[in-house]
Amino acid sequence: MVDPVARLENAQLSLDGNAGRVDILRGISFEVARGETLGLIGPSGSGKSSLLMLLGGLERATGGAVRVLGQDLTPMGEDALARFRRQHMGVVFQSFHLIPTMTALENVATPMELAGAADAFERAEAELQAVGLADRVHHYPAQMSGGEQQRVALARAAAPRPEILLADEPTGNLDGTTGQAIMDLLFGLRDRHGATLILVTHAPELAQRCDRTIRLVDGQLETDTLASAAE
Amino acid sequence: MSFANAKRIARRELRGGLRGFRVFLACLALGVAAIAAVGSVRMSIQLGLEREGAVILGGDAEIELTYRFAEPQERAWMEGVSDRVSEIVDFRSMAVVTRGEETERGLTQVKGVDGAYPLYGAPVLEPELELAAALAGRDTYPGAVMDPVLIARLGLAVGETFRLGAQDFVLMAALEREPDSAGGGFGLGPRTIVALDALQGSGLLAPGTLFESAYRLALPEGADLGAMAARAEAELDGAGLRWRDARNGAPGVAQFVDRLGAFLVLVGLAGLAVGGVGVSAAVRAYLDQKTQVIATLKTLGAETRTIFLAYGLQIGALTLAGIAIGLVLGAVAPLALAPIIQERLPVPAVFALHPRALAEAALYGALAAAVFTLWPLARTENVRAAALYRDGAGGRVPLPRWPYLLVTAALVGALVLAAAYLSGLARLTIWSAAGMAVAFIALIGIAALTRAAARRLARTRLARGRSALRMALGSVGGPGSEAGAVVLSLGLGLTVLATVGQIDANFRSAIARDLPDVAPSFFVVDIQNAQIDAFLERVEADPEVTRVQTAPMLRGVITRINDRPAAEVAGDHWVIQGDRGITYSAAPPEGAVVTAGRWWDADYDGPPQVSFADEEAAEMGLALGDSLTINVLGRDITAEVTSFRDVDFSNAGIGFILSMNPGALAGAPHTHIATLYGEEAADARLLRELGNAYPNITLIRVRDAIARVTEVLQGIAAATTYGALATLLTGFVVLIGAAAAGERARTYEAAILKTLGASRATVLANFALRSAIFGLAAGLVAIAAGAAAGWGVMTFVMETDYAFEPGSALAIVTGGALTSLVAGLAFAWRPLAARPARVLRASE
Ligand SMILES: Nc1ncnc2c1ncn2[C@@H]1O[C@H](COP(=O)(O)OP(=O)(O)OP(=O)(O)O)[C@@H](O)[C@H]1O
Ligand SMILES: [Mg+2]
């Protein structure tokens, strides 16, 4: 069997909040195969976003191991993680997280520029065209609608052609139609470039489009369902 | 009722603590403290001058004469109006100590006193001794007391003898403190006091020598000094006679204190302006952070007025707190530092709580807080409920509505007027306010230019691929840019610092610059007519004297211009204050350039003519053909101004404002002055030889004179440095505040950039470049504005020359930019080191 893209071994996450220690993820283990589309579902507060953050190296596990592309992320430094992300990962958030002081084009070009790509801006422009924003390249985030902003965020995540795409409820802040369009884009990107997609969602119909869904409840893995099995 | 609601909202919001208001409180408190402290020190000095006026002056009133003693009828008048009269005489001389072959000489300012001296106060002698007993002397020698500095220089010990002119004195004690020392201004040499009687045999008070006599009057209790001054003017023939009284005991010191006071007022106002920028930025940051709360309140039905009031009340409460802290600091600091300040002052100051100074500071603080907070407060009106659903970063911020603009303008006007009126320095205050306004506008302009330039540069090929640079340029030029706020606060702070730095550095280098290498080694005065030829022959033959200049010299007072009192024509110009040196010569002096009119013919023998220094003539409004009446030794000479000439006073050579044709001064007793040029190595020998050959002449070593003047200027320079430090502290807080205000935005940006794969170094470089761009923009304005303001203050307030000091300017601007950079990076460091998840979550 080929190496898994990601592998969690008893991953734990506890945070010291004001009200004392909170165990957010309480020992999670699973593997994600290359090219797979994995849906993370579960009730609010169950730890889906936290799990995605662990996979993206945006949060440090407090126990167990998080391996992505064969590397254990937990002991890695911030700079090593940053380099790792720009080589292998794209992240899309529910609230877009575009840099407010940069135009759409600059936002999209930034990760490629950071990776030293000479043609960062050309590729960024092409990518924006691909998501249908050719006439918005020089707009700032505040000058765009939520759907447009999320399309920029998608372009930004996909333009460097990452092996892994992480998306945390990318349509949560958008209306149904716009959300649908964004989802089509996201799946289209996955299909075209063959990336592994890990998607947090509340929407059952989205979960159904995934190859596999993992359901979290209260920080623990409750079910792990293959789509084919569900049909 | 909206007020009750507002009060409730304000109370709840303040429950959250003062965290966001530390910068606000610090800036306001420091600004108020600076003004309160400055005002207190000023009042302490004024009160000291008033209380000690009579002691400083040496009497309730003083009549000073030049070159002569009082005539019997003048003396009789003085005794008639006063309880006691004391006569003193003051002149420069050389103290000479001979030990076998060795001769030591030192320039000294001699004071000959009568038995009634001092009318007020008492000198402090070491060993402890009555002055009368000390001056009585020992054996056949009359006694003297001397400044310890001079005693040390001459290598004298108590009980040994020295010579003044042709008279030997025995040193009886060191003069630790002279009660009336400040009254005479700053003499050129350290003090020696002897009995007036003992000088009769010294030959130092011969006609034609330079001495001043003064008569101190002890007036009956409750005497009206103003009326007495008028009587003296009317009843004594004012031949070169000057009246001073305890209302203004030490004019030299008063002027020193005035200038110092003016400078301190400037520093205080500047500090308040810098603090105000910090206050404004803090309020803005606080309200920006409250956008969501305000939008929510509006959604819930709060009216604009209620919201404005709610936040106005919070700011008002904090303003009161800030002012209170500032007043306590400003009242306590001068008291705590009293010993240090006193040591630097030439007069005794009365340190106490000065309610007036504190009240003024509170008024300035309240007005400034209102000016600087109204604008950001008015912006709460522009927060729409929709802000909840849209990111607030974009879009132009509209100006507040006109009533706010009007009130702000009125408050600024009130602040400037209050400062102008209360400081008593209206012109200075208004000029500084205008200067600050210009700097303000220049900074806003530069900030806009910087944004536009950055926006452009970010799009060029140059920036592509250099992510840190492009990101920095993009953020400077993009929406929500900090450019305006940072450039303004950094720029104003640096401008004030650069100005103070320019003044400070100019003071320090003024003397060194004004006296170039061509300065003479010696300035020789009191050469008698009978001695001048032999003297010249001797020094011209001396191989180590490279150059000699001489001129005859008299002293006179310009009393009338075109037959009107001089003060009516020329105001309080220094040339008509007191007596001036006058010379005469048939031909224009060597190197002189006649700039207008014509020098008299060599054999001219008509009515008196005078040639006047052109720069001073222009300042006094003199024209060719004007007539000047000059009182020389009690005789009025009226001369026509027939030429102007360029006189260079900067190289310490011989330079006279007034030069007359020889015939005009024929017969008036006079002496000669000379300047000798040569190497420093020859100084000691010349001093010894010339002093031995001509015991009556005074040789002033220019290098010593420079040292003494430098000492006085260093007192002022120290004050400017303290002022600079106070502003520096406020500026520092403002910079930290500005850095802290941007922390949230930077933290967020850093988290996203890291998510996209940026290393910490790249993110830091991005932030550092931004600071550098802001620092550069602010620094350019600061250097230009600081130079202009420094020039203005040096020229019009301190009345000396100005030269741009690049070292100070660069140091301040780089230092300021670096501080803001380091502060900015320090605030960015913590979030940079942590994983980005939490930051990103917080802004979900
Ligand atoms: N900084 C923190 N300190 C303490 N507890 C936290 C912190 N961040 C998140 N939590 C808690 O961790 C739990 C999981 O949060 P997480 O955001 O991962 O849930 P989620 O499944 O994504 O929920 P949702 O569907 O609402 O987005 C929640 O109970 C949340 O309250
Ligand atoms: Mg979530």
mmCIF file of N, CA, C and O in Angstrom, chain A residues 15 49-50 53 57-60 73-74 76 78-79 81-83 85-86 91 93-95 97-103 106 110-111 113-114 121-122 140 142 144 156, chain B residues 390 393-394 455 459 461 463-467 470-471 474-475 478-479 748-749 752-760 762 832-838 840-841 843-844:
data_model
loop_
_atom_site.group_PDB
_atom_site.id
_atom_site.type_symbol
_atom_site.label_atom_id
_atom_site.label_comp_id
_atom_site.label_asym_id
_atom_site.label_seq_id
_atom_site.Cartn_x
_atom_site.Cartn_y
_atom_site.Cartn_z
ATOM 1 N N LEU A 15 -6.267 22.485 25.813
ATOM 2 C CA LEU A 15 -5.906 23.896 25.926
ATOM 3 C C LEU A 15 -6.213 24.368 27.324
ATOM 4 O O LEU A 15 -7.163 23.911 27.955
ATOM 5 N N SER A 49 -12.744 21.775 13.641
ATOM 6 C CA SER A 49 -11.768 22.808 13.245
ATOM 7 C C SER A 49 -10.423 22.545 13.894
ATOM 8 O O SER A 49 -9.371 22.698 13.275
ATOM 9 N N SER A 50 -10.471 22.125 15.151
ATOM 10 C CA SER A 50 -9.213 21.876 15.865
ATOM 11 C C SER A 50 -8.430 20.772 15.172
ATOM 12 O O SER A 50 -7.202 20.868 15.015
ATOM 13 N N MET A 53 -6.797 22.117 12.116
ATOM 14 C CA MET A 53 -5.652 22.945 12.477
ATOM 15 C C MET A 53 -4.436 22.073 12.777
ATOM 16 O O MET A 53 -3.306 22.400 12.427
ATOM 17 N N GLY A 57 -0.756 21.943 10.785
ATOM 18 C CA GLY A 57 0.395 22.444 11.548
ATOM 19 C C GLY A 57 0.126 23.829 12.096
ATOM 20 O O GLY A 57 1.057 24.546 12.477
ATOM 21 N N LEU A 58 -1.134 24.218 12.151
ATOM 22 C CA LEU A 58 -1.465 25.540 12.677
ATOM 23 C C LEU A 58 -1.664 25.476 14.187
ATOM 24 O O LEU A 58 -1.809 26.491 14.853
ATOM 25 N N GLU A 59 -1.708 24.253 14.682
ATOM 26 C CA GLU A 59 -1.869 24.023 16.116
ATOM 27 C C GLU A 59 -0.972 22.845 16.459
ATOM 28 O O GLU A 59 -0.741 21.973 15.625
ATOM 29 N N ARG A 60 -0.413 22.867 17.672
ATOM 30 C CA ARG A 60 0.511 21.800 18.063
ATOM 31 C C ARG A 60 -0.232 20.782 18.921
ATOM 32 O O ARG A 60 -0.900 21.141 19.886
ATOM 33 N N LEU A 73 4.615 16.493 12.518
ATOM 34 C CA LEU A 73 4.502 17.953 12.587
ATOM 35 C C LEU A 73 4.770 18.490 13.992
ATOM 36 O O LEU A 73 5.169 19.629 14.155
ATOM 37 N N THR A 74 4.504 17.651 15.009
ATOM 38 C CA THR A 74 4.535 18.167 16.385
ATOM 39 C C THR A 74 5.863 18.811 16.781
ATOM 40 O O THR A 74 5.878 19.904 17.323
ATOM 41 N N MET A 76 8.115 20.119 14.909
ATOM 42 C CA MET A 76 8.668 21.073 13.938
ATOM 43 C C MET A 76 8.533 22.519 14.414
ATOM 44 O O MET A 76 7.566 22.881 15.072
ATOM 45 N N GLU A 78 8.246 26.739 13.862
ATOM 46 C CA GLU A 78 7.292 27.542 13.103
ATOM 47 C C GLU A 78 7.748 27.762 11.666
ATOM 48 O O GLU A 78 6.943 27.719 10.739
ATOM 49 N N ASP A 79 9.048 28.017 11.476
ATOM 50 C CA ASP A 79 9.531 28.294 10.119
ATOM 51 C C ASP A 79 9.509 27.033 9.264
ATOM 52 O O ASP A 79 9.135 27.075 8.086
ATOM 53 N N LEU A 81 7.480 24.585 9.616
ATOM 54 C CA LEU A 81 6.072 24.358 9.297
ATOM 55 C C LEU A 81 5.618 25.269 8.164
ATOM 56 O O LEU A 81 4.893 24.852 7.263
ATOM 57 N N ALA A 82 6.051 26.522 8.232
ATOM 58 C CA ALA A 82 5.656 27.475 7.183
ATOM 59 C C ALA A 82 6.152 26.992 5.826
ATOM 60 O O ALA A 82 5.412 26.988 4.845
ATOM 61 N N ARG A 83 7.423 26.567 5.778
ATOM 62 C CA ARG A 83 7.964 26.069 4.509
ATOM 63 C C ARG A 83 7.207 24.822 4.052
ATOM 64 O O ARG A 83 6.894 24.658 2.875
ATOM 65 N N ARG A 85 4.140 24.039 4.680
ATOM 66 C CA ARG A 85 2.813 24.396 4.158
ATOM 67 C C ARG A 85 2.907 24.955 2.749
ATOM 68 O O ARG A 85 2.110 24.634 1.877
ATOM 69 N N ARG A 86 3.892 25.824 2.529
ATOM 70 C CA ARG A 86 3.901 26.443 1.205
ATOM 71 C C ARG A 86 4.311 25.453 0.118
ATOM 72 O O ARG A 86 4.016 25.657 -1.042
ATOM 73 N N VAL A 91 -4.850 26.058 2.492
ATOM 74 C CA VAL A 91 -5.878 26.079 3.533
ATOM 75 C C VAL A 91 -6.952 27.106 3.174
ATOM 76 O O VAL A 91 -6.644 28.215 2.749
ATOM 77 N N PHE A 93 -10.460 28.909 4.873
ATOM 78 C CA PHE A 93 -11.199 29.050 6.126
ATOM 79 C C PHE A 93 -12.626 29.493 5.888
ATOM 80 O O PHE A 93 -12.952 30.085 4.858
ATOM 81 N N GLN A 94 -13.427 29.275 6.924
ATOM 82 C CA GLN A 94 -14.822 29.708 6.854
ATOM 83 C C GLN A 94 -14.906 31.222 6.664
ATOM 84 O O GLN A 94 -15.697 31.725 5.886
ATOM 85 N N SER A 95 -14.059 31.959 7.411
ATOM 86 C CA SER A 95 -14.120 33.428 7.255
ATOM 87 C C SER A 95 -12.956 33.947 6.418
ATOM 88 O O SER A 95 -12.369 34.983 6.710
ATOM 89 N N HIS A 97 -10.144 34.859 5.707
ATOM 90 C CA HIS A 97 -8.809 35.275 6.133
ATOM 91 C C HIS A 97 -7.941 35.746 4.979
ATOM 92 O O HIS A 97 -6.806 35.290 4.799
ATOM 93 N N LEU A 98 -8.473 36.675 4.215
ATOM 94 C CA LEU A 98 -7.628 37.342 3.221
ATOM 95 C C LEU A 98 -6.875 38.454 3.941
ATOM 96 O O LEU A 98 -7.337 38.966 4.960
ATOM 97 N N ILE A 99 -5.714 38.826 3.399
ATOM 98 C CA ILE A 99 -4.980 39.928 4.029
ATOM 99 C C ILE A 99 -5.614 41.239 3.560
ATOM 100 O O ILE A 99 -5.647 41.528 2.359
ATOM 101 N N PRO A 100 -6.164 42.006 4.492
ATOM 102 C CA PRO A 100 -6.978 43.160 4.099
ATOM 103 C C PRO A 100 -6.193 44.231 3.348
ATOM 104 O O PRO A 100 -6.771 45.009 2.605
ATOM 105 N N THR A 101 -4.864 44.246 3.516
ATOM 106 C CA THR A 101 -4.094 45.306 2.864
ATOM 107 C C THR A 101 -3.565 44.879 1.496
ATOM 108 O O THR A 101 -2.766 45.583 0.897
ATOM 109 N N MET A 102 -4.001 43.709 1.034
ATOM 110 C CA MET A 102 -3.537 43.267 -0.281
ATOM 111 C C MET A 102 -4.709 43.096 -1.230
ATOM 112 O O MET A 102 -5.804 42.708 -0.818
ATOM 113 N N THR A 103 -4.454 43.332 -2.502
ATOM 114 C CA THR A 103 -5.486 43.116 -3.507
ATOM 115 C C THR A 103 -5.668 41.617 -3.703
ATOM 116 O O THR A 103 -4.873 40.806 -3.224
ATOM 117 N N GLU A 106 -2.622 40.103 -5.247
ATOM 118 C CA GLU A 106 -1.497 39.987 -4.326
ATOM 119 C C GLU A 106 -1.737 38.877 -3.305
ATOM 120 O O GLU A 106 -0.819 38.134 -2.952
ATOM 121 N N THR A 110 0.832 35.624 -3.093
ATOM 122 C CA THR A 110 1.738 35.589 -1.941
ATOM 123 C C THR A 110 2.365 34.212 -1.648
ATOM 124 O O THR A 110 3.594 34.128 -1.533
ATOM 125 N N PRO A 111 1.584 33.132 -1.538
ATOM 126 C CA PRO A 111 2.249 31.860 -1.192
ATOM 127 C C PRO A 111 3.266 31.419 -2.244
ATOM 128 O O PRO A 111 4.316 30.877 -1.897
ATOM 129 N N GLU A 113 4.919 33.417 -4.247
ATOM 130 C CA GLU A 113 6.047 34.333 -4.148
ATOM 131 C C GLU A 113 6.944 33.916 -2.988
ATOM 132 O O GLU A 113 8.170 33.919 -3.079
ATOM 133 N N LEU A 114 6.288 33.537 -1.879
ATOM 134 C CA LEU A 114 7.057 33.104 -0.711
ATOM 135 C C LEU A 114 7.870 31.866 -1.031
ATOM 136 O O LEU A 114 8.968 31.660 -0.509
ATOM 137 N N PHE A 121 2.886 36.007 -10.099
ATOM 138 C CA PHE A 121 1.763 36.888 -10.446
ATOM 139 C C PHE A 121 1.007 36.399 -11.672
ATOM 140 O O PHE A 121 -0.209 36.502 -11.740
ATOM 141 N N GLU A 122 1.761 35.839 -12.641
ATOM 142 C CA GLU A 122 1.090 35.308 -13.823
ATOM 143 C C GLU A 122 0.179 34.153 -13.416
ATOM 144 O O GLU A 122 -0.976 34.070 -13.834
ATOM 145 N N TYR A 140 -9.548 45.206 -3.380
ATOM 146 C CA TYR A 140 -9.154 44.807 -2.027
ATOM 147 C C TYR A 140 -10.279 43.976 -1.428
ATOM 148 O O TYR A 140 -11.443 44.105 -1.834
ATOM 149 N N ALA A 142 -12.064 44.225 1.163
ATOM 150 C CA ALA A 142 -13.231 44.963 1.641
ATOM 151 C C ALA A 142 -14.136 45.426 0.500
ATOM 152 O O ALA A 142 -15.267 45.826 0.726
ATOM 153 N N MET A 144 -15.063 43.466 -1.924
ATOM 154 C CA MET A 144 -15.662 42.296 -2.577
ATOM 155 C C MET A 144 -16.730 41.662 -1.691
ATOM 156 O O MET A 144 -16.713 41.811 -0.469
ATOM 157 N N ARG A 156 -6.189 31.238 -3.822
ATOM 158 C CA ARG A 156 -4.931 31.364 -3.091
ATOM 159 C C ARG A 156 -4.446 29.993 -2.602
ATOM 160 O O ARG A 156 -3.259 29.686 -2.646
ATOM 161 N N ARG B 390 -19.752 43.607 7.768
ATOM 162 C CA ARG B 390 -18.747 43.898 6.770
ATOM 163 C C ARG B 390 -17.449 44.233 7.459
ATOM 164 O O ARG B 390 -17.444 44.828 8.520
ATOM 165 N N ALA B 393 -12.223 47.437 7.350
ATOM 166 C CA ALA B 393 -10.915 47.924 6.908
ATOM 167 C C ALA B 393 -10.976 48.846 5.706
ATOM 168 O O ALA B 393 -10.122 49.699 5.536
ATOM 169 N N GLY B 394 -12.009 48.685 4.886
ATOM 170 C CA GLY B 394 -11.968 49.420 3.626
ATOM 171 C C GLY B 394 -12.635 50.768 3.679
ATOM 172 O O GLY B 394 -13.148 51.208 4.692
ATOM 173 N N ARG B 455 2.011 52.461 -3.129
ATOM 174 C CA ARG B 455 1.050 51.726 -3.949
ATOM 175 C C ARG B 455 1.633 51.477 -5.332
ATOM 176 O O ARG B 455 1.549 50.393 -5.892
ATOM 177 N N ARG B 459 3.439 47.693 -7.295
ATOM 178 C CA ARG B 459 3.007 47.100 -8.566
ATOM 179 C C ARG B 459 4.149 46.912 -9.544
ATOM 180 O O ARG B 459 3.964 46.329 -10.593
ATOM 181 N N ARG B 461 7.873 45.807 -11.171
ATOM 182 C CA ARG B 461 8.651 44.564 -11.257
ATOM 183 C C ARG B 461 9.621 44.484 -10.086
ATOM 184 O O ARG B 461 9.932 43.406 -9.601
ATOM 185 N N ALA B 463 9.344 45.112 -7.071
ATOM 186 C CA ALA B 463 8.844 44.538 -5.824
ATOM 187 C C ALA B 463 8.486 43.069 -5.983
ATOM 188 O O ALA B 463 8.491 42.314 -5.020
ATOM 189 N N ARG B 464 8.213 42.639 -7.225
ATOM 190 C CA ARG B 464 7.764 41.256 -7.416
ATOM 191 C C ARG B 464 8.868 40.286 -7.089
ATOM 192 O O ARG B 464 10.013 40.483 -7.450
ATOM 193 N N GLY B 465 8.505 39.241 -6.381
ATOM 194 C CA GLY B 465 9.498 38.239 -6.035
ATOM 195 C C GLY B 465 10.216 38.582 -4.753
ATOM 196 O O GLY B 465 10.787 37.728 -4.108
ATOM 197 N N ARG B 466 10.198 39.862 -4.366
ATOM 198 C CA ARG B 466 10.751 40.206 -3.044
ATOM 199 C C ARG B 466 9.555 40.321 -2.107
ATOM 200 O O ARG B 466 9.021 41.397 -1.903
ATOM 201 N N SER B 467 9.144 39.194 -1.571
ATOM 202 C CA SER B 467 7.851 39.188 -0.884
ATOM 203 C C SER B 467 7.785 40.188 0.261
ATOM 204 O O SER B 467 6.803 40.907 0.387
ATOM 205 N N ARG B 470 7.416 43.680 -1.117
ATOM 206 C CA ARG B 470 6.127 43.925 -1.744
ATOM 207 C C ARG B 470 5.024 43.988 -0.692
ATOM 208 O O ARG B 470 4.148 44.841 -0.753
ATOM 209 N N MET B 471 5.099 43.102 0.283
ATOM 210 C CA MET B 471 4.070 43.107 1.310
ATOM 211 C C MET B 471 4.116 44.404 2.108
ATOM 212 O O MET B 471 3.079 44.985 2.430
ATOM 213 N N GLY B 474 2.776 47.128 -0.053
ATOM 214 C CA GLY B 474 1.344 46.951 -0.214
ATOM 215 C C GLY B 474 0.593 47.414 1.024
ATOM 216 O O GLY B 474 -0.439 48.070 0.925
ATOM 217 N N SER B 475 1.146 47.094 2.179
ATOM 218 C CA SER B 475 0.420 47.473 3.389
ATOM 219 C C SER B 475 0.514 48.967 3.646
ATOM 220 O O SER B 475 -0.425 49.577 4.154
ATOM 221 N N GLY B 478 -1.893 50.320 0.933
ATOM 222 C CA GLY B 478 -3.223 49.743 0.830
ATOM 223 C C GLY B 478 -4.236 50.356 1.770
ATOM 224 O O GLY B 478 -3.942 51.299 2.499
ATOM 225 N N PRO B 479 -5.445 49.802 1.746
ATOM 226 C CA PRO B 479 -6.494 50.312 2.620
ATOM 227 C C PRO B 479 -6.177 49.974 4.076
ATOM 228 O O PRO B 479 -5.460 49.025 4.349
ATOM 229 N N TYR B 748 -2.665 39.415 13.339
ATOM 230 C CA TYR B 748 -3.564 38.718 12.425
ATOM 231 C C TYR B 748 -2.871 38.457 11.095
ATOM 232 O O TYR B 748 -2.875 37.348 10.564
ATOM 233 N N GLU B 749 -2.228 39.505 10.590
ATOM 234 C CA GLU B 749 -1.548 39.381 9.316
ATOM 235 C C GLU B 749 -0.440 38.326 9.389
ATOM 236 O O GLU B 749 -0.269 37.516 8.472
ATOM 237 N N ILE B 752 -1.890 34.816 9.169
ATOM 238 C CA ILE B 752 -2.267 34.395 7.806
ATOM 239 C C ILE B 752 -1.026 34.114 6.972
ATOM 240 O O ILE B 752 -0.940 33.107 6.267
ATOM 241 N N LEU B 753 -0.032 35.027 7.090
ATOM 242 C CA LEU B 753 1.167 34.852 6.281
ATOM 243 C C LEU B 753 1.855 33.538 6.621
ATOM 244 O O LEU B 753 2.351 32.834 5.738
ATOM 245 N N LYS B 754 1.870 33.207 7.900
ATOM 246 C CA LYS B 754 2.490 31.946 8.287
ATOM 247 C C LYS B 754 1.705 30.773 7.710
ATOM 248 O O LYS B 754 2.280 29.784 7.251
ATOM 249 N N THR B 755 0.392 30.899 7.716
ATOM 250 C CA THR B 755 -0.436 29.845 7.137
ATOM 251 C C THR B 755 -0.099 29.652 5.659
ATOM 252 O O THR B 755 -0.087 28.542 5.151
ATOM 253 N N LEU B 756 0.206 30.766 4.994
ATOM 254 C CA LEU B 756 0.518 30.689 3.569
ATOM 255 C C LEU B 756 1.960 30.282 3.323
ATOM 256 O O LEU B 756 2.391 30.183 2.183
ATOM 257 N N GLY B 757 2.718 30.107 4.389
ATOM 258 C CA GLY B 757 4.069 29.608 4.197
ATOM 259 C C GLY B 757 5.179 30.622 4.384
ATOM 260 O O GLY B 757 6.295 30.382 3.952
ATOM 261 N N ALA B 758 4.895 31.731 5.049
ATOM 262 C CA ALA B 758 5.957 32.720 5.259
ATOM 263 C C ALA B 758 6.727 32.370 6.518
ATOM 264 O O ALA B 758 6.146 32.012 7.532
ATOM 265 N N SER B 759 8.062 32.479 6.441
ATOM 266 C CA SER B 759 8.871 32.244 7.634
ATOM 267 C C SER B 759 8.783 33.468 8.525
ATOM 268 O O SER B 759 8.377 34.538 8.091
ATOM 269 N N ARG B 760 9.180 33.285 9.793
ATOM 270 C CA ARG B 760 9.124 34.430 10.705
ATOM 271 C C ARG B 760 10.026 35.560 10.228
ATOM 272 O O ARG B 760 9.704 36.737 10.366
ATOM 273 N N THR B 762 10.678 36.431 7.203
ATOM 274 C CA THR B 762 10.004 37.189 6.146
ATOM 275 C C THR B 762 8.968 38.132 6.743
ATOM 276 O O THR B 762 8.865 39.292 6.352
ATOM 277 N N LEU B 832 4.184 35.905 16.834
ATOM 278 C CA LEU B 832 4.922 35.235 15.757
ATOM 279 C C LEU B 832 5.449 33.892 16.220
ATOM 280 O O LEU B 832 5.572 32.956 15.432
ATOM 281 N N ALA B 833 5.789 33.822 17.497
ATOM 282 C CA ALA B 833 6.410 32.614 17.994
ATOM 283 C C ALA B 833 5.383 31.499 18.202
ATOM 284 O O ALA B 833 5.726 30.334 18.213
ATOM 285 N N ALA B 834 4.119 31.880 18.366
ATOM 286 C CA ALA B 834 3.091 30.872 18.639
ATOM 287 C C ALA B 834 2.495 30.347 17.342
ATOM 288 O O ALA B 834 2.639 30.947 16.288
ATOM 289 N N ARG B 835 1.820 29.216 17.413
ATOM 290 C CA ARG B 835 1.133 28.691 16.234
ATOM 291 C C ARG B 835 -0.039 29.592 15.892
ATOM 292 O O ARG B 835 -0.676 30.148 16.792
ATOM 293 N N PRO B 836 -0.379 29.670 14.624
ATOM 294 C CA PRO B 836 -1.364 30.674 14.201
ATOM 295 C C PRO B 836 -2.815 30.343 14.552
ATOM 296 O O PRO B 836 -3.663 31.232 14.486
ATOM 297 N N ALA B 837 -3.111 29.094 14.937
ATOM 298 C CA ALA B 837 -4.514 28.694 15.067
ATOM 299 C C ALA B 837 -5.326 29.632 15.938
ATOM 300 O O ALA B 837 -6.414 30.058 15.575
ATOM 301 N N ARG B 838 -4.757 29.989 17.091
ATOM 302 C CA ARG B 838 -5.559 30.764 18.031
ATOM 303 C C ARG B 838 -5.885 32.162 17.526
ATOM 304 O O ARG B 838 -6.977 32.677 17.720
ATOM 305 N N LEU B 840 -6.169 33.044 14.417
ATOM 306 C CA LEU B 840 -7.149 32.939 13.345
ATOM 307 C C LEU B 840 -8.542 32.664 13.913
ATOM 308 O O LEU B 840 -9.537 33.225 13.472
ATOM 309 N N ARG B 841 -8.592 31.804 14.941
ATOM 310 C CA ARG B 841 -9.870 31.507 15.581
ATOM 311 C C ARG B 841 -10.489 32.759 16.169
ATOM 312 O O ARG B 841 -11.693 32.982 16.061
ATOM 313 N N SER B 843 -10.448 35.683 15.319
ATOM 314 C CA SER B 843 -11.116 36.602 14.417
ATOM 315 C C SER B 843 -12.066 35.877 13.461
ATOM 316 O O SER B 843 -12.374 36.361 12.399
ATOM 317 N N GLU B 844 -12.516 34.707 13.850
ATOM 318 C CA GLU B 844 -13.541 33.989 13.059
ATOM 319 C C GLU B 844 -14.844 34.764 13.093
ATOM 320 O O GLU B 844 -15.213 35.266 14.140
#
